[in-house]
mmCIF file of C-alpha atoms in Angstrom:
data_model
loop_
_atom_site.group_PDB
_atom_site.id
_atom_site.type_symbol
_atom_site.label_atom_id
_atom_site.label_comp_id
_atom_site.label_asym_id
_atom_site.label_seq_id
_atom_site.Cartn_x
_atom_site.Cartn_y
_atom_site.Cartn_z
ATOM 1 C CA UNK C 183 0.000 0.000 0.000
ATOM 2 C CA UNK C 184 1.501 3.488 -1.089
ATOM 3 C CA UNK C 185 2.592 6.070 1.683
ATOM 4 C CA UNK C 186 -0.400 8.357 0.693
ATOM 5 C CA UNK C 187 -2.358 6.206 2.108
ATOM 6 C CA UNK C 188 -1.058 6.293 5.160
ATOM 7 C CA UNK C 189 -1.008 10.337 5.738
ATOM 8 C CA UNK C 190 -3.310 11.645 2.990
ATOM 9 C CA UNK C 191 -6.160 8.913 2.733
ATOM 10 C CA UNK C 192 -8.871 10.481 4.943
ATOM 11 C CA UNK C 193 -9.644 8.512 7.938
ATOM 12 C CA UNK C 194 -11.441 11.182 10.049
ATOM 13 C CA UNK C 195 -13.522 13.698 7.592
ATOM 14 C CA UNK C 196 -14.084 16.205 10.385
ATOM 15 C CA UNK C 197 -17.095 18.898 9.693
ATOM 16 C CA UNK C 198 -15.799 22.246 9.031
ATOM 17 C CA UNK C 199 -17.762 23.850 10.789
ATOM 18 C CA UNK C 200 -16.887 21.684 13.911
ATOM 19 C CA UNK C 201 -12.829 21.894 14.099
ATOM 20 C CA UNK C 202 -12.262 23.986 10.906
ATOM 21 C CA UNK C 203 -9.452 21.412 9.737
ATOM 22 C CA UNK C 204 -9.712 18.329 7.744
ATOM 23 C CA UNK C 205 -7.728 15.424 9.891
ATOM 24 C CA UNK C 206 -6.723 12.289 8.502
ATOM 25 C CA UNK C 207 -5.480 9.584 10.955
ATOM 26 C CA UNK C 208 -3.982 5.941 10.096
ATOM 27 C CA UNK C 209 -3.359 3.044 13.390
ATOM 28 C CA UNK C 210 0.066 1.353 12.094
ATOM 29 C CA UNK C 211 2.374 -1.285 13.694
ATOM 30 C CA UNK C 212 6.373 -0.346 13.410
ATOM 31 C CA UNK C 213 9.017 -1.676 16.066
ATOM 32 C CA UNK C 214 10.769 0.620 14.821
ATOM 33 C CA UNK C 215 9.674 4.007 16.082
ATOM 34 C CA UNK C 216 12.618 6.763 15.836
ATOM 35 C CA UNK C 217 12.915 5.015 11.739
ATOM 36 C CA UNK C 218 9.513 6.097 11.499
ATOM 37 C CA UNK C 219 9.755 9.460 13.245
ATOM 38 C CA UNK C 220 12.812 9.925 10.900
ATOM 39 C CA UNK C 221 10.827 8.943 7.598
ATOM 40 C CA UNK C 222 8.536 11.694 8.264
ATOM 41 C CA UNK C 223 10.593 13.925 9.447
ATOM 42 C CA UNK C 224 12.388 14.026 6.058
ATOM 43 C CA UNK C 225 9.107 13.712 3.965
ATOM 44 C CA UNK C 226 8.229 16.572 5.875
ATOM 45 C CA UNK C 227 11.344 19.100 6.052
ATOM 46 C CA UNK C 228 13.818 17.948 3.318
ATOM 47 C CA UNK C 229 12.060 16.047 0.354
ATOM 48 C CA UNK C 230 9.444 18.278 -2.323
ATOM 49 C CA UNK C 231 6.483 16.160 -0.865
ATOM 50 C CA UNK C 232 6.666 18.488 1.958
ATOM 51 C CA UNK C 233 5.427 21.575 0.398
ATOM 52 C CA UNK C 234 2.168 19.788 0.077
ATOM 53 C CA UNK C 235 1.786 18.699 3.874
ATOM 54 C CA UNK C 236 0.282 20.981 6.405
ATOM 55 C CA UNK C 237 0.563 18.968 10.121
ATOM 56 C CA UNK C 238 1.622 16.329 10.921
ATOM 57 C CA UNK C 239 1.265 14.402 14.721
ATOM 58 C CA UNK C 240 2.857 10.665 15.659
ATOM 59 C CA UNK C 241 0.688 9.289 19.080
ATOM 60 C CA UNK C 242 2.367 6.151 20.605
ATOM 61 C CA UNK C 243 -0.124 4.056 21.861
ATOM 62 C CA UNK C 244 0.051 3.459 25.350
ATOM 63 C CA UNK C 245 -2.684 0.716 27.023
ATOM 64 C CA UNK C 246 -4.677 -0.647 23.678
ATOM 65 C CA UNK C 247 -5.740 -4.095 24.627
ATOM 66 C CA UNK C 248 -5.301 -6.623 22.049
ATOM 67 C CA UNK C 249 -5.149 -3.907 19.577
ATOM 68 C CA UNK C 250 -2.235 -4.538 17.160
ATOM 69 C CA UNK C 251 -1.491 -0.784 16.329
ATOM 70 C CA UNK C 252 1.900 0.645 18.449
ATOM 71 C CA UNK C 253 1.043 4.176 17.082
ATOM 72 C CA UNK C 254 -1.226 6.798 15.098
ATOM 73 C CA UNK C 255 0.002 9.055 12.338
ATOM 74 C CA UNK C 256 -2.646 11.839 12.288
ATOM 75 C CA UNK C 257 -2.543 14.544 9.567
ATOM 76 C CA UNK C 258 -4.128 17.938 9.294
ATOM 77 C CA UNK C 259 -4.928 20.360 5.979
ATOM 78 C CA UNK C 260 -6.721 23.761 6.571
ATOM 79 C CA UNK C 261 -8.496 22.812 3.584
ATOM 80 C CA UNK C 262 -10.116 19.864 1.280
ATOM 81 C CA UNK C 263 -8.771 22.124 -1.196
ATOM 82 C CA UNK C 264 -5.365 21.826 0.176
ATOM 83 C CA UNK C 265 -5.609 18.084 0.501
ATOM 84 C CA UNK C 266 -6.553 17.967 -2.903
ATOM 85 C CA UNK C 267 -3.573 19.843 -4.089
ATOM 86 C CA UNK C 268 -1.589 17.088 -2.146
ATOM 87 C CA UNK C 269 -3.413 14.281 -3.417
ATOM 88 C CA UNK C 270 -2.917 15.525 -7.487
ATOM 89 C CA UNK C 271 0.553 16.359 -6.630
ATOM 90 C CA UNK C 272 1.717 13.250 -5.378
ATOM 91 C CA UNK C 273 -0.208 10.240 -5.810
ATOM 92 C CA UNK C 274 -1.547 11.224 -9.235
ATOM 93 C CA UNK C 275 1.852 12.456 -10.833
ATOM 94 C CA UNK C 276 1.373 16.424 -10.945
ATOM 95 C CA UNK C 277 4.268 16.780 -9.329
ATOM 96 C CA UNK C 278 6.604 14.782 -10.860
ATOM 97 C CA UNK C 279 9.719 15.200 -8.484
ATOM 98 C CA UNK C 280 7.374 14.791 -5.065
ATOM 99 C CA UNK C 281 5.574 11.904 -6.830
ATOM 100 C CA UNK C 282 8.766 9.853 -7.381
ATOM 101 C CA UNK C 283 10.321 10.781 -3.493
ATOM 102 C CA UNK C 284 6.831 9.783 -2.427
ATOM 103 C CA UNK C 285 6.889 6.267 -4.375
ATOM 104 C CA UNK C 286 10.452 5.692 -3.578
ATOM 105 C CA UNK C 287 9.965 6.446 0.182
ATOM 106 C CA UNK C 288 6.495 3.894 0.264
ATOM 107 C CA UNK C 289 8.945 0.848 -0.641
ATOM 108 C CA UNK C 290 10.846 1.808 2.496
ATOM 109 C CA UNK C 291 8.871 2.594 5.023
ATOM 110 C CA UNK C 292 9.758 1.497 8.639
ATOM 111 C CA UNK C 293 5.771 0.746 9.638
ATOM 112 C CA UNK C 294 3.087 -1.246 8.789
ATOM 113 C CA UNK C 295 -0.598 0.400 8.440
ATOM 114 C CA UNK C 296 -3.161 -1.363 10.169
ATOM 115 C CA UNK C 297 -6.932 0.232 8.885
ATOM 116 C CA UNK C 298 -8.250 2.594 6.467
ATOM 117 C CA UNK C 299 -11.419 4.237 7.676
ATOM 118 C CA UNK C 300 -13.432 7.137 7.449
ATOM 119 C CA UNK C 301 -15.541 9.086 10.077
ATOM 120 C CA UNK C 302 -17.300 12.122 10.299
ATOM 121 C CA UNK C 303 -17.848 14.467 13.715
ATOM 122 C CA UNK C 304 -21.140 15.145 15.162
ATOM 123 C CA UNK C 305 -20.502 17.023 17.951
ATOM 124 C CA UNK C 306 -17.254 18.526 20.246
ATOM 125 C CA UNK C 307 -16.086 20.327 23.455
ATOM 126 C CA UNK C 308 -13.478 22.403 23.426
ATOM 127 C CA UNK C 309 -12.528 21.349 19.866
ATOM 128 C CA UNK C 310 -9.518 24.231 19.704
ATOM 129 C CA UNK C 311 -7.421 22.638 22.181
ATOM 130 C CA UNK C 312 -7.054 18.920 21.360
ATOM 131 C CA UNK C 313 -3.918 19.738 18.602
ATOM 132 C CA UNK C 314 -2.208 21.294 22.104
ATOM 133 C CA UNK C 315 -3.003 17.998 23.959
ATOM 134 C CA UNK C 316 -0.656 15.767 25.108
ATOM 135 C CA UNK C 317 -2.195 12.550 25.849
ATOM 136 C CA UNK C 318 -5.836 11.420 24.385
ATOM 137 C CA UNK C 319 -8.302 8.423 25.530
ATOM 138 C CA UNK C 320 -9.919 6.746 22.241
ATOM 139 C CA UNK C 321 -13.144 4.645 22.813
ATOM 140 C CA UNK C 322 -14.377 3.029 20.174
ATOM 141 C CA UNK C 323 -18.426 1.923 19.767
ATOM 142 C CA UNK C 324 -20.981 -0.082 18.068
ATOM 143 C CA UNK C 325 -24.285 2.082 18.455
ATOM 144 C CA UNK C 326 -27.410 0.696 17.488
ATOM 145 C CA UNK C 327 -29.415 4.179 17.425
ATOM 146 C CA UNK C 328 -27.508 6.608 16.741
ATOM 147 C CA UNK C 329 -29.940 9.763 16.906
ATOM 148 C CA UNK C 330 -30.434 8.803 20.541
ATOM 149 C CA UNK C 331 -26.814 8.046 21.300
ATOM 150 C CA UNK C 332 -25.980 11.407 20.308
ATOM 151 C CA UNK C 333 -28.723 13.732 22.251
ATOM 152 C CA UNK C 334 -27.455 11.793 25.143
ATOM 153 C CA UNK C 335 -23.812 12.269 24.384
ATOM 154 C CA UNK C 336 -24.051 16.026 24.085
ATOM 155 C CA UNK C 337 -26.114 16.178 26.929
ATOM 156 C CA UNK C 338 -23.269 14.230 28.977
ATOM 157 C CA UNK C 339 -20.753 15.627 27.916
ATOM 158 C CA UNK C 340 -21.550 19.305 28.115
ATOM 159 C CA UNK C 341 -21.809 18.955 31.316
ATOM 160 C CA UNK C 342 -18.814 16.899 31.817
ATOM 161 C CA UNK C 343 -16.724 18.905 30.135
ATOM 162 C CA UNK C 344 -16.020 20.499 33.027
ATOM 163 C CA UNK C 345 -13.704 17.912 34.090
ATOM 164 C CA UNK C 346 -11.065 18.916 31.304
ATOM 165 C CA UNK C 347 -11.036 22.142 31.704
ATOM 166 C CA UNK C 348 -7.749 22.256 29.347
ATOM 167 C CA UNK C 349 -8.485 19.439 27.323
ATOM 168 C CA UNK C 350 -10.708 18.451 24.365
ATOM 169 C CA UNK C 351 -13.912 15.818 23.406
ATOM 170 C CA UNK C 352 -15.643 14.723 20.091
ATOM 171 C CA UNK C 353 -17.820 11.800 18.917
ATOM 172 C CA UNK C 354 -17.752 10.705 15.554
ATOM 173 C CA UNK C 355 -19.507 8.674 12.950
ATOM 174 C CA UNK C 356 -17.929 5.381 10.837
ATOM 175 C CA UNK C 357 -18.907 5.828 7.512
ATOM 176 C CA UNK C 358 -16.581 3.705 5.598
ATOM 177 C CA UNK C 359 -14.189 0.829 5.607
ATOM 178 C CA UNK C 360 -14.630 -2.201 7.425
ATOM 179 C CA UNK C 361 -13.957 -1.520 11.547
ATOM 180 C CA UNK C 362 -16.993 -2.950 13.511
ATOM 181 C CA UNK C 363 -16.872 0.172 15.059
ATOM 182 C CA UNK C 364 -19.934 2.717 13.870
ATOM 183 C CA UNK C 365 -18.668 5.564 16.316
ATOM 184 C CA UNK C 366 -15.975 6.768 18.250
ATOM 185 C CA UNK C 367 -15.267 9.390 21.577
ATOM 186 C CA UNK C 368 -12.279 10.810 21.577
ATOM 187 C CA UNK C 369 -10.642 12.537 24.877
ATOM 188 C CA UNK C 370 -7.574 14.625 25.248
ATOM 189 C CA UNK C 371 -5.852 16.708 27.888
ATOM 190 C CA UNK C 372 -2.635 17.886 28.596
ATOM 191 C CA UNK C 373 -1.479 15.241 30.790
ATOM 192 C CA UNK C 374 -1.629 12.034 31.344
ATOM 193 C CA UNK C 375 -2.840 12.346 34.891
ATOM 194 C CA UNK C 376 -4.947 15.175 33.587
ATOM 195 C CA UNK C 377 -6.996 12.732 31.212
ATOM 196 C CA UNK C 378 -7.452 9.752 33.946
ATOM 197 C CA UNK C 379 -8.407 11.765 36.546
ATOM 198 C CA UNK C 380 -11.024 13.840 34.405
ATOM 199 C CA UNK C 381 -12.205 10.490 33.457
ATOM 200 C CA UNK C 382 -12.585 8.961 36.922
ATOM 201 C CA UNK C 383 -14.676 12.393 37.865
ATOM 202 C CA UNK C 384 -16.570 11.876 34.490
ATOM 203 C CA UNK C 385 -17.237 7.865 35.485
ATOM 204 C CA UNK C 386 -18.891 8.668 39.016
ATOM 205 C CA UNK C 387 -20.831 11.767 37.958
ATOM 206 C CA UNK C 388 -24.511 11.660 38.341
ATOM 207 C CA UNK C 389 -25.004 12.928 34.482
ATOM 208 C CA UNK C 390 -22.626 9.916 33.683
ATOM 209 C CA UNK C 391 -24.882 7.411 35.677
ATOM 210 C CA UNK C 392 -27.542 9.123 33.884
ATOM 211 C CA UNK C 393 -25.953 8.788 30.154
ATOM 212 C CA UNK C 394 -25.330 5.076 30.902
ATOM 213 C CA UNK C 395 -29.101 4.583 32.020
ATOM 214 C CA UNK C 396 -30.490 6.356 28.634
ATOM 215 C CA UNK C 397 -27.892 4.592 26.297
ATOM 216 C CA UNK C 398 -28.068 0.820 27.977
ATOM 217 C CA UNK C 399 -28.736 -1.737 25.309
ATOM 218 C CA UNK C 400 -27.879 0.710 22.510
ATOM 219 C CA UNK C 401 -24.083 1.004 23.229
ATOM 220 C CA UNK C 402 -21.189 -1.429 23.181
ATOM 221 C CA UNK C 403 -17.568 -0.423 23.910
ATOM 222 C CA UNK C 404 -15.158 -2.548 21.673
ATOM 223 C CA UNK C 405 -12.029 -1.093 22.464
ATOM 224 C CA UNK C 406 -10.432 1.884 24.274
ATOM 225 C CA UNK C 407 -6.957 3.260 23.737
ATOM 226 C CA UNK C 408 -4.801 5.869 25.746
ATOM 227 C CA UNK C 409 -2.131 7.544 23.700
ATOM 228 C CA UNK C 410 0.913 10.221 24.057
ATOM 229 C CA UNK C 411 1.780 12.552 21.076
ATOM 230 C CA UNK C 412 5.789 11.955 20.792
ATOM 231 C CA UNK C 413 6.382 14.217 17.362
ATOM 232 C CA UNK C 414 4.879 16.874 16.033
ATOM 233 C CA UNK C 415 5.458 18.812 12.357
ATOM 234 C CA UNK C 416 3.977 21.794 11.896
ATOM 235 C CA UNK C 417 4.385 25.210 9.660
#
């Protein structure tokens, strides 16, 4: 599979109007993490396919379960017209010089990607501070009704929110590829301590107890996943 889809190939199509970025995320397996920090590094600062990339953040995973995935390559464009531009430019030859760095560099890569989904958001706290987050919780869902899942969610969470008073919270939609998952919460804050204790006063709120009653038997967690942001590239 070619590097663009790893960092261009949208896995989170996140509403305008919500975060004001487009994201595109990919789970991969590497034992090899400074290799991979290193591949992007000069993708990003030395080779002509970085004049097409915007932001770029690698997320080690830290307790995922059985999950496979060590880490999470998450991408951000200002624009779909921006990711576009990348897209033409390098996976579809408009750029010849960037196009041939970015096929040479696929053949080499030091990780292994793991999924290839999309999602969209429906609703977020705080949405301006997750790319200044440290540390995030994923949880990942199979929702039965979703309409009612998500009146309960924003209800919940607004007033939850509290809890992270520096940190950041969005659900999201599956919309394509072939996860089980059909939504997913995702929690950040600027410290790891920071994001479990938020979570333990989120867990015995009342509006918590509350969210659990009105969502029982339409709700199944499938996986959650705690991860720390260890590089960063940004303009």
């Amino acid at each position: 599979m070619k590097l663009v889809t790893f960092i261009l190939s949208i896995f989170f199509i996140i509403d305008v109007s919500a975060l004001g970025k487009i994201h595109n995320a990919v789970p991969i397996y590497t034992d090899k993490p400074f290799a991979t920090i290193g591949n992007i590094d000069y993708l990003y600062n030395e080779s002509p396919v970085g004049k097409y990339l915007e932001s770029i953040y690698i997320y080690q995973n830290i307790v995922s379960g059985d999950n496979p995935a060590t880490h999470l390559i998450v991408s951000e464009y200002s624009s779909y017209e921006n990711y576009e531009k990348a897209l033409e430019a390098v996976e579809f030859g408009k750029d010849p010089e960037a196009a041939f760095i970015w096929y040479a560099t696929s053949n080499e890569l030091p990780f292994k990607p793991l999924a290839n989904n999309q999602d969209r958001i429906l609703a977020t706290n705080n949405p301006e501070n997750w790319k200044n987050n440290t540390y995030f919780m994923a949880i990942n869902l199979a929702v039965s009704d979703p309409a009612k899942y998500l009146k309960a969610w924003k209800k919940m969470s607004a007033e939850t929110t509290k809890f992270f008073p520096d940190g950041s919270s969005w659900l999201s939609e599956s919309y394509g590829g072939t996860s089980p998952f059909t939504h997913n919460v995702l929690i950040s804050a600027n410290s790891y301590a920071d994001l479990m204790n938020g979570l333990d006063k989120v867990y015995k709120s009342k509006s918590f107890a509350e969210f659990q009653k009105e969502t029982a038997g339409i709700r199944k967690v499938l996986a959650r996943t705690s991860a720390k942001r260890i590089a960063s590239f940004s303009r």
